[in-house]
Coordinates of C-alpha atoms in Angstrom, one line a residue:
M1 CA -146.9 -66.8 -8.2
R2 CA -149.2 -64.1 -9.3
L3 CA -147.6 -60.8 -10.3
P4 CA -149.1 -57.5 -9.0
T5 CA -149.4 -56.0 -12.5
R6 CA -149.7 -57.2 -16.1
V7 CA -146.3 -57.9 -17.8
D8 CA -145.0 -58.7 -21.3
E9 CA -144.2 -62.3 -20.8
H10 CA -141.9 -62.2 -23.9
S11 CA -139.7 -59.7 -22.2
A12 CA -138.5 -62.0 -19.4
E13 CA -134.9 -61.7 -18.4
A14 CA -133.3 -63.8 -15.6
T15 CA -130.0 -63.8 -13.8
F16 CA -128.6 -66.2 -11.1
N17 CA -126.0 -64.8 -8.8
N18 CA -124.8 -66.2 -5.4
G19 CA -127.9 -68.5 -5.1
V20 CA -130.4 -65.7 -5.9
L21 CA -132.6 -65.9 -9.0
E22 CA -133.8 -62.5 -10.2
V23 CA -136.4 -62.4 -13.0
S24 CA -137.5 -59.2 -14.5
F25 CA -140.4 -58.3 -16.9
E26 CA -141.5 -55.1 -18.7
K27 CA -144.9 -53.8 -17.8
S28 CA -147.6 -54.1 -20.3
D29 CA -151.3 -53.3 -20.4
D30 CA -152.0 -55.8 -23.1
A31 CA -150.4 -59.0 -21.7
A32 CA -152.6 -61.9 -20.6
D33 CA -152.7 -62.9 -16.9
I34 CA -150.0 -65.5 -16.2
D35 CA -149.4 -67.7 -13.2
L36 CA -145.9 -68.9 -12.3
A37 CA -145.6 -72.1 -10.4

């Protein structure tokens, strides 16, 4: 999945609750484009 803005890929945090996976990143202007499959 392509994200709408650049993010710091090293800041990823994830939680799983009631069958829902939530992943959050901090925004960054210097991060490389990443694709999540």
